Amino acid sequence: MNIKSLHIKVSLSVAAAALFVVIMSSQFFYQRSYESSFSDSERSVQQLLETVQATAAIAAYVGNRELAQQVVTGLTQNDIVVYAKIVANKETIGQDGKTSADTKQTLISLKLKAPFDEKEIVGELAVAPNIPLIALRARDSAMATAMGLAAQAAVVALFVLILVYWMMTRPLSHLSGRLHRITPGDGSRLDVHSLHRGDEIGLLAGDINALLHTVEKMLEEERQLRHRVELLETRFRGIFEDSSAGIFLVRDQGTLVTANPAFFRLTGLQETHPAEHVNDNIIARVFLDQEQAGSLIKLALISGRPHSADLRIRTEDSEGVRWVHCIFSSAGNAQQGATVEGVMYDVTQRKYSEDRIRELAEKDSLTGLSNRQAAETALAELIQQAPIGGCEFAIMLIDLDRFKFINDTYGHDAGDKVLYTVAKRLRKLVRDSDVVARLGGDEFLLLLNHAGNIDMVERIARKILDAQQTPIDVQPGVLEKVGMSIGIALYPDHGDNPLSLRKHADQAMYAVKRQGKNNYAIYQADGVSAAGQATPE
Amino acid sequence: MARLMMCIFVLMFSGALQAQILVIVNAKNPVTHLEHKQVVDLFMGRVSVFPDKQPAQTFDLKTGTPLRIGFYKTLTGKSEAQVDAYWATLVFAGRMSPPKQLVDEKTLIKEVAADPAAIAYVSKQPLPANVKVVMELVPDE
């Protein structure tokens, strides 16, 4: 049994109180009862003496020993008297019982008066009461009283205990047990015996029931709310999961927080082990243009507005570069730093078609070189970009020498073949960064970056002329050589704008044509521009 | 004749019932006077000798005699029944006997006249010479 249970506590308290009352009261009543019982016995002895007083007085009056003896013997018959004697004329005329030293002290005596003369004292009657017996009886009587009291107290305590148990502790423990078994939300309530309607136990149960009701209502509301949230979450998760656009969350350091399957599909990263990306810079791993991506993220964080761009991503397959349009927007500040939400979708196809359109617009369809439009744009850009007094560059204007003849003799296909071959040769002879364009007909333009040095330009021109020594099979079995006239102008020495540069290069080229073709010339400000050296024919 | 005499006596004294009672002894007895207490002690058996240590013999009347009732009442203040009970107690204890009871005063006087140790009581009357009065009792009532 639980030592802390209410019933045990109450029982122990009541028992302790009862014990205390029993001890105190029995002590008090024992004393009282002992004293009264003792004095009762003494009074009894006194009465006994008074009963035999008359006879004893006669015996003493006449000095009759027999009578006296009868009286004392009669007295000692009582067990509360141990000794009795009658004295007349200072002489003991009758005595009975045992005497001892202490009985002498407790003698109770009565003066005997003459039967016919009240004034004359004729003797004395003395008895020794049986003190131990009286005391024993008094003790017995007192003990009986005390025991009775104790029993009474015990019975009362027992009744109190039973009533307290019945009226309070049992319903309380019943209540607490029921409450212990109730799980809020299961709909059960405390029931109270009708005996407790209106009392504190009934009120307590009622309040607990009200509390249970409130808790259940709140739980139900909570449950409904949670259900709605779950529904919403499922919907959003569906959008997130099924979206064709890659959606991802990164910290400003570039580590991945979360991403949807489309993200992994697009980037080719392993979705199965997201943990391994935790400390990676996912931006560097995903984007080829990682610096641009990084700056977009910073912009988005600083401005708080979305920033987007077409970016290239790394792919392991050999299909070529893949492009994505990526929108970065700030997703608020978490504890571990600012986070950025990114949405990316594949724009490779669009990018390629855009490229194709641009190519169509900027390229010469026959040779694959830049067209006039592109060349002019490139020239203008070059001039714009070149810092004043900084880099220098050269332009070469080229015209084929025998093209009209070949075209007229062998047909347009042959002409086209010549143009195509020359274009290939030109493209091969200069750096990739240099622009090679066909301006139209048999006219070509070269923009040579960083070729400010005249020697270097001349060397290139010579190499170009040398390359034309190889004949071109314009028709099966027909080989023809084409020569070219090259006019060169240098920026900024020979012009600081596209128009003058073109004009001066043109002048130099016509000078070459006048002087016999198949050579190059660098524009001279004084008019003659035949710095070139004739290629051996 | 004697019976008639007695009747006359009784009638004569019944009128003077409250009259004095005389305690008488033999004329030869040296005692001339007795105190009230001495008479009580003699008649109640406490002592059996006269103050001069001469033995004494008490004589009484029959129980129920008016004189006897008067005598004890006057002497001890007790009723006759009480006195008889007193004696009964003593007799029952043993060795003690009450005064010898005689039929009438005449016999008493005769007995006292014959015995020098005798003592008895009679109603006040002329007495022969061989008895003498040692005390007179006057009833209260």
mmCIF file of C-alpha atoms in Angstrom, chain A residues 80-292:
data_model
loop_
_atom_site.group_PDB
_atom_site.id
_atom_site.type_symbol
_atom_site.label_atom_id
_atom_site.label_comp_id
_atom_site.label_asym_id
_atom_site.label_seq_id
_atom_site.Cartn_x
_atom_site.Cartn_y
_atom_site.Cartn_z
ATOM 1 C CA ILE A 80 -10.253 -4.448 53.794
ATOM 2 C CA VAL A 81 -9.359 -4.732 57.520
ATOM 3 C CA VAL A 82 -6.199 -6.531 58.462
ATOM 4 C CA TYR A 83 -6.179 -5.749 62.159
ATOM 5 C CA ALA A 84 -8.585 -4.559 64.832
ATOM 6 C CA LYS A 85 -8.424 -4.028 68.529
ATOM 7 C CA ILE A 86 -10.481 -2.633 71.389
ATOM 8 C CA VAL A 87 -8.825 -0.899 74.257
ATOM 9 C CA ALA A 88 -10.602 -0.202 77.548
ATOM 10 C CA ASN A 89 -8.973 1.335 80.578
ATOM 11 C CA LYS A 90 -5.632 1.295 78.739
ATOM 12 C CA GLU A 91 -5.886 -2.418 78.419
ATOM 13 C CA THR A 92 -6.470 -4.279 75.162
ATOM 14 C CA ILE A 93 -9.541 -6.349 75.738
ATOM 15 C CA GLY A 94 -9.779 -7.747 72.229
ATOM 16 C CA GLN A 95 -7.625 -7.834 69.121
ATOM 17 C CA ASP A 96 -7.420 -9.782 65.904
ATOM 18 C CA GLY A 97 -5.353 -9.954 62.731
ATOM 19 C CA LYS A 98 -1.708 -9.371 61.964
ATOM 20 C CA THR A 99 0.077 -6.267 62.986
ATOM 21 C CA SER A 100 3.136 -4.910 61.417
ATOM 22 C CA ALA A 101 5.181 -1.787 61.780
ATOM 23 C CA ASP A 102 3.431 0.123 59.074
ATOM 24 C CA THR A 103 -0.087 -0.943 60.016
ATOM 25 C CA LYS A 104 0.383 0.915 63.272
ATOM 26 C CA GLN A 105 0.797 4.101 61.382
ATOM 27 C CA THR A 106 -2.349 3.682 59.383
ATOM 28 C CA LEU A 107 -4.586 2.790 62.316
ATOM 29 C CA ILE A 108 -8.018 4.287 62.167
ATOM 30 C CA SER A 109 -9.417 4.694 65.636
ATOM 31 C CA LEU A 110 -12.761 5.604 67.126
ATOM 32 C CA LYS A 111 -13.371 6.731 70.659
ATOM 33 C CA LEU A 112 -15.927 4.538 72.405
ATOM 34 C CA LYS A 113 -18.506 6.331 74.533
ATOM 35 C CA ALA A 114 -20.266 4.744 77.436
ATOM 36 C CA PRO A 115 -23.625 3.346 76.378
ATOM 37 C CA PHE A 116 -25.429 5.199 79.142
ATOM 38 C CA ASP A 117 -23.291 8.260 79.384
ATOM 39 C CA GLU A 118 -22.367 10.141 76.246
ATOM 40 C CA LYS A 119 -19.774 12.105 78.092
ATOM 41 C CA GLU A 120 -17.709 9.250 79.310
ATOM 42 C CA ILE A 121 -15.106 7.725 77.039
ATOM 43 C CA VAL A 122 -14.782 4.111 77.982
ATOM 44 C CA GLY A 123 -12.272 2.949 75.422
ATOM 45 C CA GLU A 124 -11.029 3.006 71.863
ATOM 46 C CA LEU A 125 -11.668 0.893 68.777
ATOM 47 C CA ALA A 126 -8.821 0.843 66.287
ATOM 48 C CA VAL A 127 -8.470 -0.901 62.918
ATOM 49 C CA ALA A 128 -5.687 -1.109 60.342
ATOM 50 C CA PRO A 129 -7.104 -0.997 56.832
ATOM 51 C CA ASN A 130 -5.696 -3.390 54.252
ATOM 52 C CA ILE A 131 -3.807 -0.703 52.327
ATOM 53 C CA PRO A 132 -2.318 -2.984 49.664
ATOM 54 C CA LEU A 133 -5.721 -4.514 48.983
ATOM 55 C CA ILE A 134 -7.416 -1.138 48.883
ATOM 56 C CA ALA A 135 -4.698 0.143 46.615
ATOM 57 C CA LEU A 136 -5.006 -2.928 44.426
ATOM 58 C CA ARG A 137 -8.753 -2.479 44.161
ATOM 59 C CA ALA A 138 -8.386 1.195 43.480
ATOM 60 C CA ARG A 139 -5.867 0.352 40.791
ATOM 61 C CA ASP A 140 -8.150 -2.254 39.301
ATOM 62 C CA SER A 141 -11.063 0.106 39.310
ATOM 63 C CA ALA A 142 -8.978 2.940 37.881
ATOM 64 C CA MET A 143 -7.571 0.603 35.282
ATOM 65 C CA ALA A 144 -11.049 -0.510 34.330
ATOM 66 C CA THR A 145 -12.125 3.118 33.978
ATOM 67 C CA ALA A 146 -9.060 3.957 31.898
ATOM 68 C CA MET A 147 -9.505 0.891 29.755
ATOM 69 C CA GLY A 148 -13.116 1.743 29.224
ATOM 70 C CA LEU A 149 -12.156 5.217 28.177
ATOM 71 C CA ALA A 150 -9.461 3.911 25.874
ATOM 72 C CA ALA A 151 -11.875 1.499 24.287
ATOM 73 C CA GLN A 152 -14.388 4.290 23.888
ATOM 74 C CA ALA A 153 -11.785 6.547 22.293
ATOM 75 C CA ALA A 154 -10.661 3.722 20.052
ATOM 76 C CA VAL A 155 -14.195 3.052 18.936
ATOM 77 C CA VAL A 156 -14.798 6.763 18.275
ATOM 78 C CA ALA A 157 -11.504 6.976 16.388
ATOM 79 C CA LEU A 158 -12.449 3.944 14.362
ATOM 80 C CA PHE A 159 -15.798 5.486 13.504
ATOM 81 C CA VAL A 160 -14.144 8.780 12.574
ATOM 82 C CA LEU A 161 -11.692 6.854 10.428
ATOM 83 C CA ILE A 162 -14.378 4.895 8.680
ATOM 84 C CA LEU A 163 -16.500 7.985 8.105
ATOM 85 C CA VAL A 164 -13.556 10.039 6.869
ATOM 86 C CA TYR A 165 -12.588 7.182 4.587
ATOM 87 C CA TRP A 166 -16.123 6.741 3.361
ATOM 88 C CA MET A 167 -16.991 10.391 2.926
ATOM 89 C CA MET A 168 -13.664 11.884 1.872
ATOM 90 C CA THR A 169 -10.637 9.801 1.150
ATOM 91 C CA ARG A 170 -12.408 7.053 -0.789
ATOM 92 C CA PRO A 171 -14.227 9.429 -3.137
ATOM 93 C CA LEU A 172 -11.074 11.515 -3.448
ATOM 94 C CA SER A 173 -8.888 8.557 -4.293
ATOM 95 C CA HIS A 174 -11.592 7.282 -6.611
ATOM 96 C CA LEU A 175 -11.581 10.687 -8.281
ATOM 97 C CA SER A 176 -7.811 10.799 -8.555
ATOM 98 C CA GLY A 177 -7.693 7.256 -9.903
ATOM 99 C CA ARG A 178 -10.294 8.043 -12.551
ATOM 100 C CA LEU A 179 -8.513 11.243 -13.497
ATOM 101 C CA HIS A 180 -5.243 9.350 -13.729
ATOM 102 C CA ARG A 181 -6.739 6.958 -16.277
ATOM 103 C CA ILE A 182 -8.323 9.681 -18.388
ATOM 104 C CA THR A 183 -6.415 10.839 -21.442
ATOM 105 C CA PRO A 184 -7.596 14.280 -22.478
ATOM 106 C CA GLY A 185 -9.430 13.879 -25.735
ATOM 107 C CA ASP A 186 -10.896 10.427 -25.168
ATOM 108 C CA GLY A 187 -14.189 11.989 -24.147
ATOM 109 C CA SER A 188 -14.470 10.375 -20.732
ATOM 110 C CA ARG A 189 -15.572 12.345 -17.683
ATOM 111 C CA LEU A 190 -15.417 11.944 -13.933
ATOM 112 C CA ASP A 191 -18.595 10.607 -12.358
ATOM 113 C CA VAL A 192 -19.463 11.439 -8.785
ATOM 114 C CA HIS A 193 -21.738 9.633 -6.428
ATOM 115 C CA SER A 194 -24.973 11.492 -5.799
ATOM 116 C CA LEU A 195 -23.918 11.652 -2.152
ATOM 117 C CA HIS A 196 -21.334 14.295 -3.109
ATOM 118 C CA ARG A 197 -23.598 16.511 -5.184
ATOM 119 C CA GLY A 198 -22.993 20.043 -4.005
ATOM 120 C CA ASP A 199 -20.125 19.362 -1.670
ATOM 121 C CA GLU A 200 -16.448 20.104 -2.304
ATOM 122 C CA ILE A 201 -15.790 16.746 -3.924
ATOM 123 C CA GLY A 202 -18.706 17.257 -6.284
ATOM 124 C CA LEU A 203 -17.495 20.772 -7.097
ATOM 125 C CA LEU A 204 -13.975 19.491 -7.698
ATOM 126 C CA ALA A 205 -15.198 16.806 -10.060
ATOM 127 C CA GLY A 206 -17.390 19.328 -11.858
ATOM 128 C CA ASP A 207 -14.512 21.731 -12.317
ATOM 129 C CA ILE A 208 -12.241 18.964 -13.554
ATOM 130 C CA ASN A 209 -14.895 17.913 -16.054
ATOM 131 C CA ALA A 210 -15.214 21.496 -17.260
ATOM 132 C CA LEU A 211 -11.437 21.638 -17.612
ATOM 133 C CA LEU A 212 -11.411 18.381 -19.546
ATOM 134 C CA HIS A 213 -14.085 19.746 -21.817
ATOM 135 C CA THR A 214 -12.082 22.903 -22.511
ATOM 136 C CA VAL A 215 -8.914 20.923 -23.125
ATOM 137 C CA GLU A 216 -10.709 18.619 -25.529
ATOM 138 C CA LYS A 217 -12.184 21.534 -27.420
ATOM 139 C CA MET A 218 -8.755 23.087 -27.725
ATOM 140 C CA LEU A 219 -7.241 19.797 -28.825
ATOM 141 C CA GLU A 220 -9.919 19.394 -31.475
ATOM 142 C CA GLU A 221 -9.298 22.892 -32.798
ATOM 143 C CA GLU A 222 -5.579 22.212 -32.784
ATOM 144 C CA ARG A 223 -6.127 18.977 -34.675
ATOM 145 C CA GLN A 224 -8.241 20.668 -37.321
ATOM 146 C CA LEU A 225 -5.686 23.407 -37.699
ATOM 147 C CA ARG A 226 -2.904 20.879 -38.050
ATOM 148 C CA HIS A 227 -4.933 19.020 -40.638
ATOM 149 C CA ARG A 228 -5.403 22.174 -42.669
ATOM 150 C CA VAL A 229 -1.711 22.978 -42.385
ATOM 151 C CA GLU A 230 -0.821 19.464 -43.493
ATOM 152 C CA LEU A 231 -3.138 19.747 -46.462
ATOM 153 C CA LEU A 232 -1.584 23.029 -47.427
ATOM 154 C CA GLU A 233 1.884 21.636 -46.938
ATOM 155 C CA THR A 234 1.106 18.634 -49.107
ATOM 156 C CA ARG A 235 -0.159 20.930 -51.825
ATOM 157 C CA PHE A 236 2.915 23.112 -51.654
ATOM 158 C CA ARG A 237 5.210 20.156 -51.433
ATOM 159 C CA GLY A 238 3.523 18.793 -54.539
ATOM 160 C CA ILE A 239 4.193 22.005 -56.337
ATOM 161 C CA PHE A 240 7.745 21.988 -55.073
ATOM 162 C CA GLU A 241 8.361 18.346 -55.915
ATOM 163 C CA ASP A 242 6.591 18.209 -59.260
ATOM 164 C CA SER A 243 7.774 21.522 -60.572
ATOM 165 C CA SER A 244 9.772 21.310 -63.773
ATOM 166 C CA ALA A 245 11.756 24.279 -62.588
ATOM 167 C CA GLY A 246 14.623 23.544 -60.213
ATOM 168 C CA ILE A 247 13.907 25.178 -56.859
ATOM 169 C CA PHE A 248 16.649 25.410 -54.296
ATOM 170 C CA LEU A 249 17.602 27.233 -51.133
ATOM 171 C CA VAL A 250 21.218 28.230 -50.487
ATOM 172 C CA ARG A 251 23.000 30.131 -47.788
ATOM 173 C CA ASP A 252 25.029 33.150 -48.715
ATOM 174 C CA GLN A 253 28.186 31.053 -48.398
ATOM 175 C CA GLY A 254 26.846 28.887 -51.179
ATOM 176 C CA THR A 255 25.886 25.793 -49.177
ATOM 177 C CA LEU A 256 22.695 24.004 -50.131
ATOM 178 C CA VAL A 257 19.812 23.963 -47.676
ATOM 179 C CA THR A 258 17.236 22.131 -49.723
ATOM 180 C CA ALA A 259 16.302 21.532 -53.323
ATOM 181 C CA ASN A 260 13.576 19.828 -55.300
ATOM 182 C CA PRO A 261 14.051 16.834 -57.613
ATOM 183 C CA ALA A 262 13.998 19.072 -60.699
ATOM 184 C CA PHE A 263 17.077 20.855 -59.371
ATOM 185 C CA PHE A 264 18.991 17.600 -59.137
ATOM 186 C CA ARG A 265 17.692 16.524 -62.519
ATOM 187 C CA LEU A 266 18.903 19.743 -64.094
ATOM 188 C CA THR A 267 22.262 19.869 -62.381
ATOM 189 C CA GLY A 268 22.974 16.156 -62.482
ATOM 190 C CA LEU A 269 23.890 16.157 -58.776
ATOM 191 C CA GLN A 270 23.091 13.125 -56.677
ATOM 192 C CA GLU A 271 19.869 13.657 -54.821
ATOM 193 C CA THR A 272 20.339 10.568 -52.739
ATOM 194 C CA HIS A 273 23.148 12.040 -50.682
ATOM 195 C CA PRO A 274 22.184 15.563 -49.917
ATOM 196 C CA ALA A 275 24.392 15.458 -46.859
ATOM 197 C CA GLU A 276 27.528 15.495 -48.924
ATOM 198 C CA HIS A 277 26.560 18.824 -50.372
ATOM 199 C CA VAL A 278 26.153 20.420 -47.000
ATOM 200 C CA ASN A 279 29.613 21.885 -46.835
ATOM 201 C CA ASP A 280 30.174 22.223 -50.585
ATOM 202 C CA ASN A 281 29.871 25.461 -52.383
ATOM 203 C CA ILE A 282 26.965 24.295 -54.477
ATOM 204 C CA ILE A 283 27.089 27.459 -56.592
ATOM 205 C CA ALA A 284 30.652 26.692 -57.679
ATOM 206 C CA ARG A 285 29.762 23.107 -58.399
ATOM 207 C CA VAL A 286 26.660 23.857 -60.408
ATOM 208 C CA PHE A 287 27.436 26.969 -62.378
ATOM 209 C CA LEU A 288 30.110 27.448 -64.958
ATOM 210 C CA ASP A 289 29.592 31.163 -64.523
ATOM 211 C CA GLN A 290 30.050 30.877 -60.799
ATOM 212 C CA GLU A 291 31.269 34.410 -60.259
ATOM 213 C CA GLN A 292 28.254 35.819 -62.033
#
